[in-house]
PDB file of C-alpha atoms in Angstrom:
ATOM      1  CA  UNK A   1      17.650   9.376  -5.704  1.00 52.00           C
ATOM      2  CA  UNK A   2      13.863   8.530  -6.794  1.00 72.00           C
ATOM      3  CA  UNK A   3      13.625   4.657  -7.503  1.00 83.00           C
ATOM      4  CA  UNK A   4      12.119   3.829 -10.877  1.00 95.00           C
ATOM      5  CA  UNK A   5       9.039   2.663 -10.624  1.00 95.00           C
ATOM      6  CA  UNK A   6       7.998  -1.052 -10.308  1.00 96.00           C
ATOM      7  CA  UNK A   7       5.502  -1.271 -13.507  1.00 97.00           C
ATOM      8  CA  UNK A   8       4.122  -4.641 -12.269  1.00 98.00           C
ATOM      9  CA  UNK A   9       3.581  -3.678  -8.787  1.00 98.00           C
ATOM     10  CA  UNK A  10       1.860  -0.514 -10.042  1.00 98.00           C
ATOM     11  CA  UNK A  11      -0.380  -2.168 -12.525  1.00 98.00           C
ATOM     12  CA  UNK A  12      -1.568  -5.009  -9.665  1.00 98.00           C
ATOM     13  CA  UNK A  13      -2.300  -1.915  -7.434  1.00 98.00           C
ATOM     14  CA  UNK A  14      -4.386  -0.083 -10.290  1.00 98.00           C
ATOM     15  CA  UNK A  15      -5.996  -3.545 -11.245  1.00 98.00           C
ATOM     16  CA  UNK A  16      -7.647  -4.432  -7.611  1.00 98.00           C
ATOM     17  CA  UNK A  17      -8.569  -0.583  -7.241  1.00 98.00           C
ATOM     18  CA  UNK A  18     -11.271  -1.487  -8.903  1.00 98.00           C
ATOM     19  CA  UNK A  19     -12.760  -4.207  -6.448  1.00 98.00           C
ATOM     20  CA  UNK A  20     -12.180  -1.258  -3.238  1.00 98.00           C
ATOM     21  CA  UNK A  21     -15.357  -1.699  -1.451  1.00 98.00           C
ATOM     22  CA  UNK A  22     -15.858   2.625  -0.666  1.00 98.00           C
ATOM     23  CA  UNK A  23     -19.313   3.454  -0.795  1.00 98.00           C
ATOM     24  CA  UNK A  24     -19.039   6.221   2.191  1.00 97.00           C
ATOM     25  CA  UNK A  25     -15.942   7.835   1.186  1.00 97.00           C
ATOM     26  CA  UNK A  26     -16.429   7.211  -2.500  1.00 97.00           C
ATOM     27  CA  UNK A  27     -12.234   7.407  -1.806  1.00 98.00           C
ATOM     28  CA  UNK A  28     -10.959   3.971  -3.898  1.00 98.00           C
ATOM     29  CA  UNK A  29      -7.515   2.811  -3.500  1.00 98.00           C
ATOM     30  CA  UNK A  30      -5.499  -0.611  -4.299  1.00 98.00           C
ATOM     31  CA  UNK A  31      -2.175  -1.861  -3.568  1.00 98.00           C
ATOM     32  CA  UNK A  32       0.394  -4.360  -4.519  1.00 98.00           C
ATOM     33  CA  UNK A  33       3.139  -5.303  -2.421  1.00 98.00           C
ATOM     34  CA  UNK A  34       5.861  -7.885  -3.730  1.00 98.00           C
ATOM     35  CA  UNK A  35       7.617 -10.227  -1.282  1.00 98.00           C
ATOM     36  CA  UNK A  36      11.153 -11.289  -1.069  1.00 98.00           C
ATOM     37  CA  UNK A  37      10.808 -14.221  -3.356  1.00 98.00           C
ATOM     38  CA  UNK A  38       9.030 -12.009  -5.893  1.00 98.00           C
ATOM     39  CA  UNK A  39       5.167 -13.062  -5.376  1.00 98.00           C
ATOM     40  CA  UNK A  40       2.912 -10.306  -5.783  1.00 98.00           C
ATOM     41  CA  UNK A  41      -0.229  -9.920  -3.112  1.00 98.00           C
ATOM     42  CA  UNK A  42      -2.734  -7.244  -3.518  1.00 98.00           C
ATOM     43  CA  UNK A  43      -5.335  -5.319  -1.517  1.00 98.00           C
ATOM     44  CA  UNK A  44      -7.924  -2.757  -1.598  1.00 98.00           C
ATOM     45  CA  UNK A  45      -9.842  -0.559   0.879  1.00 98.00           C
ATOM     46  CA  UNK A  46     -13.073  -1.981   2.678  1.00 98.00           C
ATOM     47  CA  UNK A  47     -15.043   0.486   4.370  1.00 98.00           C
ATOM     48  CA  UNK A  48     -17.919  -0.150   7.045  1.00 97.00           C
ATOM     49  CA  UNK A  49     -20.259   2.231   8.280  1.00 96.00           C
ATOM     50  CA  UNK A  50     -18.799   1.787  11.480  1.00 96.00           C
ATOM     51  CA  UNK A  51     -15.527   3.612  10.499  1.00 91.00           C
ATOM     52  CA  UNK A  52     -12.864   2.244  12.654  1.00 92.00           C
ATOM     53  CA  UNK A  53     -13.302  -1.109  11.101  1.00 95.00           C
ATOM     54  CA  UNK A  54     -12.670   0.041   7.391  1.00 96.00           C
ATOM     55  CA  UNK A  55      -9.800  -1.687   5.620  1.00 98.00           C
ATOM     56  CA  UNK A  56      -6.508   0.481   4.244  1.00 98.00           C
ATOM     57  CA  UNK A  57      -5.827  -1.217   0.829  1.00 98.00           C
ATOM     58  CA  UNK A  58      -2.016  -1.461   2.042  1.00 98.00           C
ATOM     59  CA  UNK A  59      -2.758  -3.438   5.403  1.00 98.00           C
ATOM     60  CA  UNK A  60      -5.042  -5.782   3.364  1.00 98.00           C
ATOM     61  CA  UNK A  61      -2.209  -6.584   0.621  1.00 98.00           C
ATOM     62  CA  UNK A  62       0.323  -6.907   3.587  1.00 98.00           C
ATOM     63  CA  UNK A  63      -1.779  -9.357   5.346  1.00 98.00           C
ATOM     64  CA  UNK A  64      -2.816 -11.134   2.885  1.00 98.00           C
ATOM     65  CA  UNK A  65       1.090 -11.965   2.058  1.00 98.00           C
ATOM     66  CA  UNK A  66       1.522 -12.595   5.791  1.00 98.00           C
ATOM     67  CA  UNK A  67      -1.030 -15.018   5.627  1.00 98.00           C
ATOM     68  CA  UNK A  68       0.533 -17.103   3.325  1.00 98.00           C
ATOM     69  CA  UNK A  69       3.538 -17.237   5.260  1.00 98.00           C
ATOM     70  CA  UNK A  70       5.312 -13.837   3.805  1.00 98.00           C
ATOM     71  CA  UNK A  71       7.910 -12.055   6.573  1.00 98.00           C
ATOM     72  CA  UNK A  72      10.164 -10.406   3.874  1.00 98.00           C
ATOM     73  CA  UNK A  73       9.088  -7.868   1.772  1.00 98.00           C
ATOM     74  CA  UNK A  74      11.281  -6.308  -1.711  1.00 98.00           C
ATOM     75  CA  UNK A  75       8.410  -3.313  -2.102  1.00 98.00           C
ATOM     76  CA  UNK A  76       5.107  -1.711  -1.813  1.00 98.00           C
ATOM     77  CA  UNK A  77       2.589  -0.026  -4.347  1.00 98.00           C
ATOM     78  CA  UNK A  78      -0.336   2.551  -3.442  1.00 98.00           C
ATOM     79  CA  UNK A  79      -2.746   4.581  -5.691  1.00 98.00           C
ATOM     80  CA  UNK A  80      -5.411   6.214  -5.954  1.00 98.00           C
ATOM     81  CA  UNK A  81      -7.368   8.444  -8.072  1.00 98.00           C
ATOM     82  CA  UNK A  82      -5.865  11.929  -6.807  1.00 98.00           C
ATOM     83  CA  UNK A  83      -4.378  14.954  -7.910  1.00 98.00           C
ATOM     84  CA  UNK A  84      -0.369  13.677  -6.776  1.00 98.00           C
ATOM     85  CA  UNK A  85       1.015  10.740  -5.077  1.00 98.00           C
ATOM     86  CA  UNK A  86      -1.304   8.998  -2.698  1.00 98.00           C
ATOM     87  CA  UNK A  87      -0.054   9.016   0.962  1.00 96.00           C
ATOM     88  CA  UNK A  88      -0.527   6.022   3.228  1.00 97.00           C
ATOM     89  CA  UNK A  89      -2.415   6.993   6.773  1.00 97.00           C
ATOM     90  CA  UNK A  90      -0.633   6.801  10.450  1.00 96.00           C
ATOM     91  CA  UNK A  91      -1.694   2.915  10.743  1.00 96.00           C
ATOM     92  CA  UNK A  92      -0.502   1.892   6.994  1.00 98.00           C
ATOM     93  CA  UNK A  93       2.810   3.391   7.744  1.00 97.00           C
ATOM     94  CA  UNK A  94       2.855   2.105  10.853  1.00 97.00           C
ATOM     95  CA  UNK A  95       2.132  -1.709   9.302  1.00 98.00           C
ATOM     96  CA  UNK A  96       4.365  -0.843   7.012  1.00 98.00           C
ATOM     97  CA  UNK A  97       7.904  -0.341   9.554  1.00 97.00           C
ATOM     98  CA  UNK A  98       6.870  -3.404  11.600  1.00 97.00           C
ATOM     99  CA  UNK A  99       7.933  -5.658   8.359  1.00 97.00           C
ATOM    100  CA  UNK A 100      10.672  -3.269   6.719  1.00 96.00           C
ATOM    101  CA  UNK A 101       9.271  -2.836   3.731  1.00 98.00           C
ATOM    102  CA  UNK A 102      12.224  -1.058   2.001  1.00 97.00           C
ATOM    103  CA  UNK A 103      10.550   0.667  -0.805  1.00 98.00           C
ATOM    104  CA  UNK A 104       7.438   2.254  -1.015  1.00 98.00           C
ATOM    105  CA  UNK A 105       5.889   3.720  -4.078  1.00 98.00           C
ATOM    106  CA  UNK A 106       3.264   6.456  -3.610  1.00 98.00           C
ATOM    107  CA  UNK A 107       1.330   7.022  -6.919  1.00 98.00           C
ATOM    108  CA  UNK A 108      -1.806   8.297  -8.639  1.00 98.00           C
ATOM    109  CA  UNK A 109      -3.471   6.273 -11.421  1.00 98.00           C
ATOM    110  CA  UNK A 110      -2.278   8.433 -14.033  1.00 97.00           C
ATOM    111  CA  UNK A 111       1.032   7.146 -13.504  1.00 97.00           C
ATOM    112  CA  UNK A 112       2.929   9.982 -11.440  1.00 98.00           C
ATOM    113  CA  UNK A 113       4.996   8.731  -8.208  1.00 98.00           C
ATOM    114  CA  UNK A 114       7.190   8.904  -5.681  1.00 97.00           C
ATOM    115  CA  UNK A 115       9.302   6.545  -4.171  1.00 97.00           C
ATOM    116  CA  UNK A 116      10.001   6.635  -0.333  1.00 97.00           C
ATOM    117  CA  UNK A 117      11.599   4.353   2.479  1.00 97.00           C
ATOM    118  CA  UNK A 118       9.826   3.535   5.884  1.00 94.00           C
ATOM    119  CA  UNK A 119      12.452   6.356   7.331  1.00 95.00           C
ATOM    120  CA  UNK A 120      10.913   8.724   5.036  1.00 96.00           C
ATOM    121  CA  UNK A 121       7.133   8.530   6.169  1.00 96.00           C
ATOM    122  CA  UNK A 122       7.714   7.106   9.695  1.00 95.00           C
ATOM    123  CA  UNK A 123      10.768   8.377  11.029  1.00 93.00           C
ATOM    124  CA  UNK A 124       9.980   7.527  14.564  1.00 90.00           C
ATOM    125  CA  UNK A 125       8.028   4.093  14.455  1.00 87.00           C
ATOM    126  CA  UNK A 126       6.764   2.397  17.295  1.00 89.00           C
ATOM    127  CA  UNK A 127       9.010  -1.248  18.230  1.00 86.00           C
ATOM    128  CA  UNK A 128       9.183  -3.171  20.965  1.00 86.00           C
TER     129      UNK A 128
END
């Protein structure tokens, strides 16, 4: 059953799109991800010309909650200006499983989305 859509989380993610940093990909995206006690942290892609050391919006929102201390997560928010639901890469989804984020909304900034679990995009993740 598709979750309904977390308006707030959605509207953080859309917000600090605009700050992305994407001057090589011209490819902006934000996200919001809410912790367990309900603060909201936010993120957007930094690219570099050296590739490898650009910046997934959804790792930067993650660690910036883990930075202040966040290990349990209620929900995640991605978007992006695309035709459907944005889709988080290998590393994001990755990121994503090693804190058990239960619910992950994949959206567009016109609004359409699509909820999935950790199971759903990563169905073998890597643990130790």
């Amino acid at each position: 059953m598709e979750a309904e859509l977390d308006r707030e989380l959605f509207e953080a993610a859309c917000a600090v799109r605009e700050h992305s940093y994407s001057p090589y990909s011209r490819f902006a995206v934000g996200a919001a991800v809410r912790a367990a006690d309900g603060r909201i942290f936010t993120g957007c892609n930094v690219e570099n010309a050296s590739y490898g050391l650009t910046l997934c919006a959804e790792r930067c929102a993650i660690f910036a909650a883990v930075k202040e201390g966040v290990r349990e997560f209620a929900a995640l928010c991605v978007t992006a200006d695309t035709p459907g639901p944005v889709s988080p890469c290998g590393a994001c989804r990755q990121v994503m499983a090693e804190f058990r984020i239960p619910r992950i909304y994949l959206t567009n900034i016109q609004g359409q989305y699509r909820s999935a679990t950790v199971a759903d995009l990563l169905p073998d993740d890597f643990s130790l």
